[in-house]
Amino acid sequence: MKRPRTPLLAVDTILRLWDGDAFRGIVLIERLNPPYGFALPGGFVELGERVEEAVLREVMEETGLEARIARLMGVYSDPERDPRFHVVSVVFVCDAEGEPRAGDDAKKVGVYTLEALPLDLLVFDHKRILLDYVRM
């Protein structure tokens, strides 16, 4: 019997970092593993896990921050978004406070103002996601 072939499900986070009421910027990770470059915090949804749980878990694993979901931004499903395989990503906008620290598969973590986002160094379709966010 043939197994069904379906895309893998992932979550990505536009993680807004705050200091009280002051917006500090967007948190990005520098990837430890290929494809190399900068990325939104995120990863694959585990079996039996809700996407809302997955996004908060991935933020904690990669940045050490406890986040709050502000809203669902959308679903990105371009079969070419990930060079490894077809991935569908549910993208959330989340808020956090504190000092991020790299963990899990993040080599480094940084906070970038909207004007300083390293758009041309982003992997996957994260440039498109961030540009969509800024246009909203």
CSV table of C-alpha atoms in Angstrom, one decimal:
chain,number,residue,atom,x,y,z
A,1,MET,CA,0.0,0.0,0.0
A,2,LYS,CA,1.3,3.4,-0.9
A,3,ARG,CA,1.7,5.9,1.9
A,4,PRO,CA,0.1,9.3,1.2
A,5,ARG,CA,2.6,12.0,0.3
A,6,THR,CA,1.7,15.3,2.0
A,7,PRO,CA,3.7,18.4,2.9
A,8,LEU,CA,5.3,18.7,6.3
A,9,LEU,CA,3.7,21.1,8.7
A,10,ALA,CA,5.7,23.9,10.4
A,11,VAL,CA,5.2,27.1,12.3
A,12,ASP,CA,7.1,30.4,12.0
A,13,THR,CA,7.0,33.4,14.3
A,14,ILE,CA,7.3,37.1,13.7
A,15,LEU,CA,8.5,37.6,17.3
A,16,ARG,CA,8.1,41.2,18.4
A,17,LEU,CA,10.4,42.1,21.4
A,18,TRP,CA,9.2,44.7,23.9
A,19,ASP,CA,10.6,46.5,26.9
A,20,GLY,CA,7.4,47.5,28.6
A,21,ASP,CA,5.6,49.7,26.0
A,22,ALA,CA,8.7,50.3,24.0
A,23,PHE,CA,9.1,48.2,20.8
A,24,ARG,CA,12.7,46.9,20.5
A,25,GLY,CA,12.5,45.0,17.3
A,26,ILE,CA,12.0,41.7,15.6
A,27,VAL,CA,13.9,38.6,16.8
A,28,LEU,CA,15.7,36.6,14.2
A,29,ILE,CA,17.9,33.6,14.5
A,30,GLU,CA,21.0,32.7,12.6
A,31,ARG,CA,20.7,29.0,11.6
A,32,LEU,CA,23.2,26.5,12.9
A,33,ASN,CA,22.2,23.9,10.2
A,34,PRO,CA,21.6,24.2,6.5
A,35,PRO,CA,20.2,26.1,4.9
A,36,TYR,CA,22.4,28.7,6.5
A,37,GLY,CA,21.3,32.3,7.0
A,38,PHE,CA,18.8,34.2,9.1
A,39,ALA,CA,15.3,32.9,9.9
A,40,LEU,CA,12.2,33.6,11.9
A,41,PRO,CA,12.0,31.4,15.0
A,42,GLY,CA,10.1,28.3,14.2
A,43,GLY,CA,10.1,24.7,13.3
A,44,PHE,CA,8.1,21.5,12.7
A,45,VAL,CA,4.9,20.7,14.5
A,46,GLU,CA,5.3,17.4,16.4
A,47,LEU,CA,2.8,14.6,16.2
A,48,GLY,CA,-0.1,15.3,18.6
A,49,GLU,CA,0.8,19.0,19.1
A,50,ARG,CA,-1.4,21.9,18.3
A,51,VAL,CA,0.2,24.6,16.1
A,52,GLU,CA,-0.4,27.1,18.9
A,53,GLU,CA,1.7,24.9,21.2
A,54,ALA,CA,4.3,24.3,18.6
A,55,VAL,CA,5.0,28.0,17.9
A,56,LEU,CA,5.4,28.8,21.6
A,57,ARG,CA,7.7,25.8,22.1
A,58,GLU,CA,9.8,26.7,19.1
A,59,VAL,CA,10.2,30.3,20.3
A,60,MET,CA,11.3,29.0,23.8
A,61,GLU,CA,13.7,26.4,22.3
A,62,GLU,CA,15.4,28.8,19.9
A,63,THR,CA,15.3,32.1,21.8
A,64,GLY,CA,14.7,31.3,25.5
A,65,LEU,CA,11.8,33.7,25.5
A,66,GLU,CA,8.3,33.0,26.8
A,67,ALA,CA,6.0,34.5,24.1
A,68,ARG,CA,2.3,35.3,23.8
A,69,ILE,CA,0.4,34.8,20.6
A,70,ALA,CA,-0.9,38.1,19.3
A,71,ARG,CA,-2.5,36.8,16.1
A,72,LEU,CA,-2.4,34.4,13.3
A,73,MET,CA,-0.8,36.1,10.3
A,74,GLY,CA,-1.4,33.4,7.6
A,75,VAL,CA,-0.4,30.2,6.0
A,76,TYR,CA,2.5,30.0,3.5
A,77,SER,CA,2.6,26.9,1.3
A,78,ASP,CA,4.9,27.5,-1.7
A,79,PRO,CA,6.3,24.1,-2.6
A,80,GLU,CA,9.7,25.9,-3.3
A,81,ARG,CA,9.9,27.7,0.1
A,82,ASP,CA,12.3,25.1,1.7
A,83,PRO,CA,15.1,23.5,-0.4
A,84,ARG,CA,14.9,20.3,1.6
A,85,PHE,CA,11.2,19.4,1.1
A,86,HIS,CA,7.7,20.8,0.7
A,87,VAL,CA,6.8,22.5,3.9
A,88,VAL,CA,3.6,24.4,4.8
A,89,SER,CA,4.0,27.0,7.5
A,90,VAL,CA,1.4,28.5,9.8
A,91,VAL,CA,2.8,32.0,10.7
A,92,PHE,CA,2.0,33.7,13.9
A,93,VAL,CA,2.8,37.2,15.3
A,94,CYS,CA,3.9,36.8,18.9
A,95,ASP,CA,5.1,39.2,21.6
A,96,ALA,CA,7.8,38.7,24.2
A,97,GLU,CA,10.0,40.6,26.7
A,98,GLY,CA,13.4,39.9,28.0
A,99,GLU,CA,16.8,39.1,26.5
A,100,PRO,CA,16.8,36.4,23.8
A,101,ARG,CA,19.6,33.8,23.9
A,102,ALA,CA,20.4,31.2,21.1
A,103,GLY,CA,19.3,27.7,21.8
A,104,ASP,CA,18.4,24.4,20.0
A,105,ASP,CA,19.3,24.9,16.3
A,106,ALA,CA,20.0,28.6,16.5
A,107,LYS,CA,23.7,29.6,16.2
A,108,LYS,CA,23.0,33.2,17.2
A,109,VAL,CA,20.0,35.3,17.9
A,110,GLY,CA,19.5,39.0,17.3
A,111,VAL,CA,17.0,41.8,17.6
A,112,TYR,CA,16.5,44.0,14.5
A,113,THR,CA,14.5,47.2,14.0
A,114,LEU,CA,12.2,47.1,11.0
A,115,GLU,CA,14.6,49.3,9.0
A,116,ALA,CA,17.6,47.1,9.8
A,117,LEU,CA,16.1,43.6,9.0
A,118,PRO,CA,18.7,41.6,7.0
A,119,LEU,CA,16.1,40.8,4.3
A,120,ASP,CA,18.6,39.5,1.7
A,121,LEU,CA,20.2,37.1,4.2
A,122,LEU,CA,16.9,35.4,5.2
A,123,VAL,CA,16.3,31.7,4.2
A,124,PHE,CA,13.2,29.9,3.1
A,125,ASP,CA,10.4,32.4,2.3
A,126,HIS,CA,11.0,34.5,5.4
A,127,LYS,CA,11.8,37.7,3.4
A,128,ARG,CA,8.3,37.4,1.8
A,129,ILE,CA,6.7,36.8,5.2
A,130,LEU,CA,8.4,39.8,6.8
A,131,LEU,CA,7.6,42.1,3.8
A,132,ASP,CA,3.9,41.0,4.0
A,133,TYR,CA,4.0,41.8,7.8
A,134,VAL,CA,5.5,45.3,7.2
A,135,ARG,CA,2.9,46.0,4.5
A,136,MET,CA,0.0,45.1,6.9
